[in-house]
CSV table of C-alpha atoms in Angstrom, one decimal:
chain,number,residue,atom,x,y,z
A,231,THR,CA,19.3,-9.7,16.9
A,232,LEU,CA,20.2,-7.1,18.9
A,233,VAL,CA,17.9,-8.1,21.6
A,234,PRO,CA,16.3,-11.4,21.9
A,235,ASP,CA,12.5,-10.9,20.9
A,236,ARG,CA,12.9,-7.5,20.6
A,237,LEU,CA,14.8,-5.8,18.7
A,238,THR,CA,16.2,-7.0,15.0
A,239,LEU,CA,18.6,-5.4,12.4
A,240,THR,CA,18.6,-6.2,8.8
A,241,ALA,CA,20.9,-4.9,6.4
A,242,GLY,CA,22.3,-6.2,2.8
A,243,THR,CA,22.3,-5.2,-0.8
A,244,LYS,CA,21.5,-5.3,-4.3
A,245,LEU,CA,24.0,-5.3,-7.3
A,246,GLU,CA,23.0,-5.3,-10.9
A,247,HIS,CA,24.6,-4.7,-13.9
A,248,ASN,CA,23.2,-3.1,-17.2
A,249,ASP,CA,24.7,-2.4,-20.4
A,250,TYR,CA,23.5,1.4,-20.1
A,251,THR,CA,25.2,2.2,-16.8
A,252,GLY,CA,27.2,-0.4,-15.8
A,253,ILE,CA,26.6,-1.7,-12.0
A,254,GLU,CA,24.5,-0.4,-9.4
A,255,ILE,CA,24.4,-0.9,-6.1
A,256,GLN,CA,21.2,-0.8,-4.1
A,257,PRO,CA,21.7,-1.3,-0.2
A,258,SER,CA,18.7,-1.2,2.1
A,259,ALA,CA,18.6,-1.5,6.4
A,260,SER,CA,15.4,-2.1,8.5
A,261,LEU,CA,15.4,-2.1,12.2
A,262,VAL,CA,12.0,-3.6,13.7
A,263,TYR,CA,11.6,-2.7,17.3
A,264,THR,CA,8.8,-5.4,19.5
A,265,PRO,CA,8.2,-3.7,22.8
A,266,THR,CA,5.2,-6.2,23.3
A,267,LYS,CA,3.4,-9.1,21.7
A,268,ARG,CA,0.7,-6.5,20.5
A,269,GLN,CA,3.2,-3.5,19.2
A,270,THR,CA,5.5,-3.7,16.7
A,271,LEU,CA,7.4,-0.3,15.2
A,272,TRP,CA,10.0,-0.6,12.4
A,273,ALA,CA,12.1,2.0,10.4
A,274,SER,CA,14.1,1.5,7.1
A,275,VAL,CA,16.3,2.6,4.6
A,276,SER,CA,16.8,2.1,1.3
A,277,ARG,CA,18.1,3.1,-2.3
A,278,ALA,CA,16.9,1.7,-5.3
A,279,VAL,CA,17.3,2.8,-9.2
A,280,ARG,CA,15.4,2.7,-12.7
A,281,THR,CA,17.6,1.9,-15.6
A,282,PRO,CA,16.7,3.6,-18.6
A,283,SER,CA,15.0,1.6,-21.0
A,284,VAL,CA,15.9,0.8,-24.7
A,285,LEU,CA,13.5,3.5,-25.9
A,286,GLU,CA,15.0,6.2,-23.4
A,287,ALA,CA,19.2,5.4,-23.7
A,288,GLY,CA,19.0,3.5,-27.2
A,289,GLN,CA,19.8,5.3,-30.7
A,290,THR,CA,16.0,4.9,-31.9
A,291,PHE,CA,13.3,7.4,-32.6
A,292,ALA,CA,10.1,7.2,-30.7
A,293,PRO,CA,6.5,8.7,-31.9
A,294,VAL,CA,5.7,12.2,-32.5
A,295,PHE,CA,5.7,13.8,-29.3
A,296,GLY,CA,3.2,16.7,-29.9
A,297,ALA,CA,2.2,19.2,-32.7
A,298,PRO,CA,4.0,20.3,-35.7
A,299,PHE,CA,5.6,24.2,-34.9
A,300,ILE,CA,7.2,26.8,-37.2
A,301,GLY,CA,11.1,26.6,-35.9
A,302,PRO,CA,14.4,28.2,-37.3
A,303,GLY,CA,14.2,29.5,-40.6
A,304,GLY,CA,10.4,29.4,-40.5
A,305,ILE,CA,10.5,25.8,-41.2
A,306,LEU,CA,7.4,23.5,-39.8
A,307,TYR,CA,9.3,21.0,-37.6
A,308,ILE,CA,7.8,17.7,-36.0
A,309,PRO,CA,8.7,17.1,-32.9
A,310,THR,CA,10.0,13.5,-32.0
A,311,LEU,CA,12.0,11.9,-29.2
A,312,VAL,CA,15.1,10.1,-29.9
A,313,GLY,CA,17.1,7.9,-27.3
A,314,ASN,CA,19.9,9.5,-25.2
A,315,PRO,CA,23.2,7.2,-24.7
A,316,GLY,CA,24.3,9.0,-22.0
A,317,VAL,CA,21.3,9.4,-19.9
A,318,ALA,CA,21.8,7.8,-16.3
A,319,SER,CA,19.7,5.7,-14.1
A,320,GLU,CA,17.5,7.1,-11.8
A,321,THR,CA,17.8,6.8,-8.0
A,322,LEU,CA,15.6,6.7,-5.2
A,323,TRP,CA,16.3,6.8,-1.6
A,324,ALA,CA,13.2,5.7,0.7
A,325,TYR,CA,12.9,6.3,3.7
A,326,GLU,CA,9.8,4.5,6.3
A,327,LEU,CA,8.6,4.3,9.5
A,328,GLY,CA,5.6,2.5,11.0
A,329,TRP,CA,3.7,1.1,13.6
A,330,ARG,CA,1.7,-1.8,14.3
A,331,ILE,CA,-0.9,-2.6,17.4
A,332,GLN,CA,-3.6,-4.6,18.3
A,333,PRO,CA,-5.4,-3.3,21.1
A,334,THR,CA,-7.8,-6.4,21.5
A,335,ASP,CA,-8.2,-9.8,19.3
A,336,ARG,CA,-10.6,-8.2,17.1
A,337,VAL,CA,-8.9,-5.0,16.2
A,338,SER,CA,-5.4,-3.9,14.7
A,339,VAL,CA,-4.1,-0.6,13.6
A,340,ASP,CA,-1.4,0.0,10.9
A,341,VAL,CA,0.3,3.4,10.7
A,342,SER,CA,3.3,4.2,8.5
A,343,LEU,CA,5.1,7.5,7.1
A,344,PHE,CA,7.3,7.8,4.6
A,345,TYR,CA,9.9,10.2,2.8
A,346,ASN,CA,11.3,9.4,-0.9
A,347,ASP,CA,14.0,11.3,-2.4
A,348,TYR,CA,14.3,11.3,-6.4
A,349,GLU,CA,17.7,12.2,-8.5
A,350,ASN,CA,18.3,12.0,-12.2
A,351,VAL,CA,14.6,11.5,-13.0
A,352,ILE,CA,14.2,10.8,-16.9
A,353,THR,CA,12.1,13.0,-18.8
A,354,VAL,CA,11.8,14.3,-22.2
A,355,GLY,CA,14.7,17.0,-22.9
A,356,SER,CA,13.2,20.9,-22.6
A,357,THR,CA,16.2,21.7,-25.3
A,358,PRO,CA,15.0,20.3,-28.7
A,359,VAL,CA,18.1,19.8,-31.5
A,360,PHE,CA,16.5,21.1,-35.1
A,361,VAL,CA,17.2,18.7,-37.9
A,362,PRO,CA,15.8,20.6,-41.0
A,363,GLY,CA,14.0,19.1,-43.9
A,364,VAL,CA,11.7,19.3,-46.5
A,365,PRO,CA,8.9,19.8,-46.6
A,366,THR,CA,9.3,19.3,-42.9
A,367,GLY,CA,12.2,19.3,-40.3
A,368,VAL,CA,12.6,17.2,-36.8
A,369,ALA,CA,12.9,18.8,-33.8
A,370,GLU,CA,14.7,16.0,-31.9
A,371,LEU,CA,13.9,15.8,-27.9
A,372,PRO,CA,16.3,13.5,-26.3
A,373,TRP,CA,15.4,12.0,-23.0
A,374,SER,CA,17.4,13.6,-20.1
A,375,ASN,CA,17.9,13.8,-16.1
A,376,ASP,CA,16.4,16.7,-15.9
A,377,LEU,CA,13.8,16.0,-12.9
A,378,GLN,CA,14.6,16.0,-9.5
A,379,GLY,CA,12.8,16.4,-6.1
A,380,HIS,CA,10.8,14.3,-3.6
A,381,THR,CA,7.3,12.8,-2.1
A,382,TYR,CA,6.3,12.2,1.1
A,383,GLY,CA,2.9,10.9,2.9
A,384,GLY,CA,1.5,8.6,5.0
A,385,GLU,CA,-0.8,5.7,5.2
A,386,ALA,CA,-3.1,4.7,8.1
A,387,SER,CA,-5.9,1.1,8.3
A,388,VAL,CA,-8.0,0.1,10.8
A,389,THR,CA,-9.0,-3.8,10.4
A,390,VAL,CA,-11.8,-4.8,12.7
A,391,SER,CA,-13.5,-8.1,13.0
A,392,PRO,CA,-16.9,-7.7,14.5
A,393,THR,CA,-17.8,-11.6,14.4
A,394,ASP,CA,-15.5,-14.6,13.5
A,395,HIS,CA,-16.8,-14.6,10.0
A,396,TRP,CA,-17.0,-11.0,9.2
A,397,ARG,CA,-13.7,-8.8,8.5
A,398,VAL,CA,-13.9,-4.8,7.7
A,399,THR,CA,-10.9,-2.5,6.7
A,400,ALA,CA,-10.8,1.4,6.5
A,401,ALA,CA,-7.6,2.7,5.0
A,402,TYR,CA,-6.5,6.2,3.8
A,403,SER,CA,-3.3,7.2,2.1
A,404,LEU,CA,-1.4,10.7,1.8
A,405,LEU,CA,0.6,11.6,-1.2
A,406,ILE,CA,2.4,14.9,-1.8
A,407,ALA,CA,5.3,15.3,-4.4
A,408,ASN,CA,7.9,18.3,-4.9
A,409,ILE,CA,9.2,18.0,-8.4
A,410,ARG,CA,11.4,20.4,-9.8
A,411,GLY,CA,12.8,20.7,-12.9
A,412,PRO,CA,12.1,22.3,-16.5
A,413,ALA,CA,8.0,23.4,-17.3
A,414,PRO,CA,6.0,21.8,-17.7
A,415,PHE,CA,7.2,18.4,-17.1
A,416,ALA,CA,8.1,18.8,-13.4
A,417,GLU,CA,4.5,20.3,-13.3
A,418,THR,CA,2.7,17.2,-14.7
A,419,SER,CA,5.2,14.8,-12.5
A,420,GLU,CA,3.8,16.3,-9.7
A,421,ASN,CA,0.2,15.9,-10.5
A,422,SER,CA,0.5,12.8,-11.7
A,423,ALA,CA,-0.6,10.6,-8.8
A,424,PRO,CA,-3.8,11.2,-6.6
A,425,ARG,CA,-3.2,12.9,-3.2
A,426,HIS,CA,-6.0,11.3,-1.4
A,427,GLN,CA,-7.0,7.9,-1.5
A,428,ILE,CA,-9.7,6.1,0.8
A,429,SER,CA,-11.1,2.5,0.6
A,430,LEU,CA,-13.0,0.4,2.8
A,431,ARG,CA,-13.3,-3.1,2.4
A,432,SER,CA,-15.5,-5.9,4.0
A,433,ALA,CA,-14.9,-9.2,3.5
A,434,TYR,CA,-18.1,-11.9,5.3
A,435,ASP,CA,-18.4,-15.5,5.1
A,436,PHE,CA,-21.8,-16.7,5.3
A,437,THR,CA,-20.6,-20.2,5.6
A,438,LYS,CA,-17.5,-22.1,5.0
A,439,GLN,CA,-18.8,-22.4,1.3
A,440,TRP,CA,-19.9,-19.2,0.8
A,441,SER,CA,-18.4,-15.7,1.3
A,442,LEU,CA,-19.1,-12.2,-0.2
A,443,ASP,CA,-16.7,-9.4,-0.2
A,444,GLY,CA,-17.1,-5.5,-1.3
A,445,GLN,CA,-14.9,-2.6,-1.4
A,446,PHE,CA,-15.6,1.1,-1.8
A,447,ARG,CA,-12.8,3.1,-3.0
A,448,PHE,CA,-12.2,6.8,-3.1
A,449,VAL,CA,-9.4,8.8,-5.5
A,450,ASP,CA,-9.0,12.2,-5.6
A,451,SER,CA,-8.5,13.9,-8.9
A,452,ILE,CA,-4.9,14.2,-10.9
A,453,GLU,CA,-4.2,16.5,-13.9
A,454,GLY,CA,-6.7,15.9,-16.8
A,455,VAL,CA,-8.9,12.9,-14.4
A,456,PRO,CA,-11.8,14.3,-12.1
A,457,ALA,CA,-11.8,12.8,-8.7
A,458,TYR,CA,-14.1,9.4,-8.8
A,459,VAL,CA,-15.8,6.8,-6.4
A,460,THR,CA,-16.0,3.0,-7.2
A,461,ALA,CA,-17.6,-0.1,-6.1
A,462,ASP,CA,-16.6,-3.9,-6.4
A,463,LEU,CA,-18.5,-7.3,-5.1
A,464,ARG,CA,-17.5,-10.8,-5.1
A,465,LEU,CA,-19.8,-13.6,-4.4
A,466,SER,CA,-17.6,-17.1,-4.0
A,467,TYR,CA,-18.5,-20.6,-3.3
A,468,ARG,CA,-16.3,-23.2,-2.6
A,469,PRO,CA,-17.8,-27.1,-2.5
A,470,ASN,CA,-14.6,-28.3,-1.6
A,471,ASP,CA,-11.0,-27.3,-0.5
A,472,HIS,CA,-9.7,-27.2,-4.3
A,473,LEU,CA,-12.5,-25.6,-6.1
A,474,GLU,CA,-14.1,-22.1,-6.2
A,475,PHE,CA,-16.8,-20.4,-8.0
A,476,ALA,CA,-17.1,-16.8,-8.3
A,477,LEU,CA,-19.3,-14.0,-9.6
A,478,VAL,CA,-17.7,-10.5,-9.9
A,479,GLY,CA,-18.8,-6.7,-10.6
A,480,GLN,CA,-16.5,-4.1,-10.7
A,481,ASN,CA,-17.2,-0.5,-11.1
A,482,LEU,CA,-20.4,-0.6,-10.2
A,483,LEU,CA,-21.6,2.9,-9.4
A,484,ASP,CA,-20.7,4.3,-12.8
A,485,PRO,CA,-21.2,3.1,-16.5
A,486,SER,CA,-17.1,4.0,-16.8
A,487,HIS,CA,-14.7,6.5,-15.9
A,488,PRO,CA,-10.9,7.6,-16.7
A,489,GLU,CA,-8.2,6.5,-14.6
A,490,GLN,CA,-5.3,8.3,-16.5
A,491,PRO,CA,-4.9,11.5,-18.4
A,492,ASN,CA,-4.3,11.6,-22.4
A,493,THR,CA,-0.6,11.3,-23.0
A,494,PRO,CA,1.5,11.8,-26.4
A,495,PHE,CA,1.8,8.1,-25.9
A,496,ALA,CA,-1.3,6.8,-25.4
A,497,PRO,CA,-4.7,8.5,-25.4
A,498,SER,CA,-6.8,7.8,-22.0
A,499,SER,CA,-9.8,5.2,-22.0
A,500,GLU,CA,-12.1,4.8,-19.5
A,501,VAL,CA,-12.6,2.1,-17.4
A,502,PRO,CA,-16.2,0.4,-18.0
A,503,ARG,CA,-18.6,-1.3,-15.5
A,504,GLY,CA,-17.9,-4.9,-16.0
A,505,PHE,CA,-19.3,-8.8,-14.9
A,506,TYR,CA,-17.4,-11.7,-15.1
A,507,GLY,CA,-17.5,-15.3,-13.8
A,508,LYS,CA,-14.4,-17.1,-12.7
A,509,ILE,CA,-13.8,-20.9,-12.0
A,510,THR,CA,-10.6,-21.7,-10.1
A,511,TRP,CA,-9.0,-25.0,-9.1
A,512,HIS,CA,-6.1,-24.7,-5.7
A,513,PHE,CA,-3.9,-27.7,-6.3
């Protein structure tokens, strides 16, 4: 505590060891300032890593990656991913600023900004190694650390409690990515996350036993997936402190919709409209 009840600094680090890249150091620090009982401001910086997986760093072949093509010598080659023991860990330096204010007992506002700097992002190598064969050869594509870049954006949410039994939260998030590296992998990485997302949540307690929760959510388009809006509802009944019955409806606005694009590893599958019941016992 730098200033009692006002300014607090927290710092630390995490050490990890793995068989592929050795020791990884992940420090972090945060500063929290509380000018009043209803306001909090904070800033943080941290380093994180993603170590290579067995598939990426091991001496194993992965599934076929793309359609066969004619290569050197007029031979038909099958592109195939192959592990690379020399691949390094992905690194991330994350910076964040935030502000929370509660202007009244029934209203709270949260705003945060972030900037993420990525290095050595693991992707498919852009230069194949051709291994001739009969009747087809193999075009080995080793994993490599060919991508780098940054993302930035922010999030804002407002929570209002019109009554003691009703709470409404509206939220918006923005994500902008700038990824550098070989095409088409850099472009694909930039377009793999939605730029805009908006949500509206409502939680209402009719009585101590009955409650109804609902959510609307807008998700911006990404490459291969159009923008979509979803709605969920949940009705619950708690006869006592331990037992809860719930009826849930998900994705109520459409029979189904896609949320992920097709990839060489997994075909796209649509998320269907769904209904289910749930019984929970709390100990």
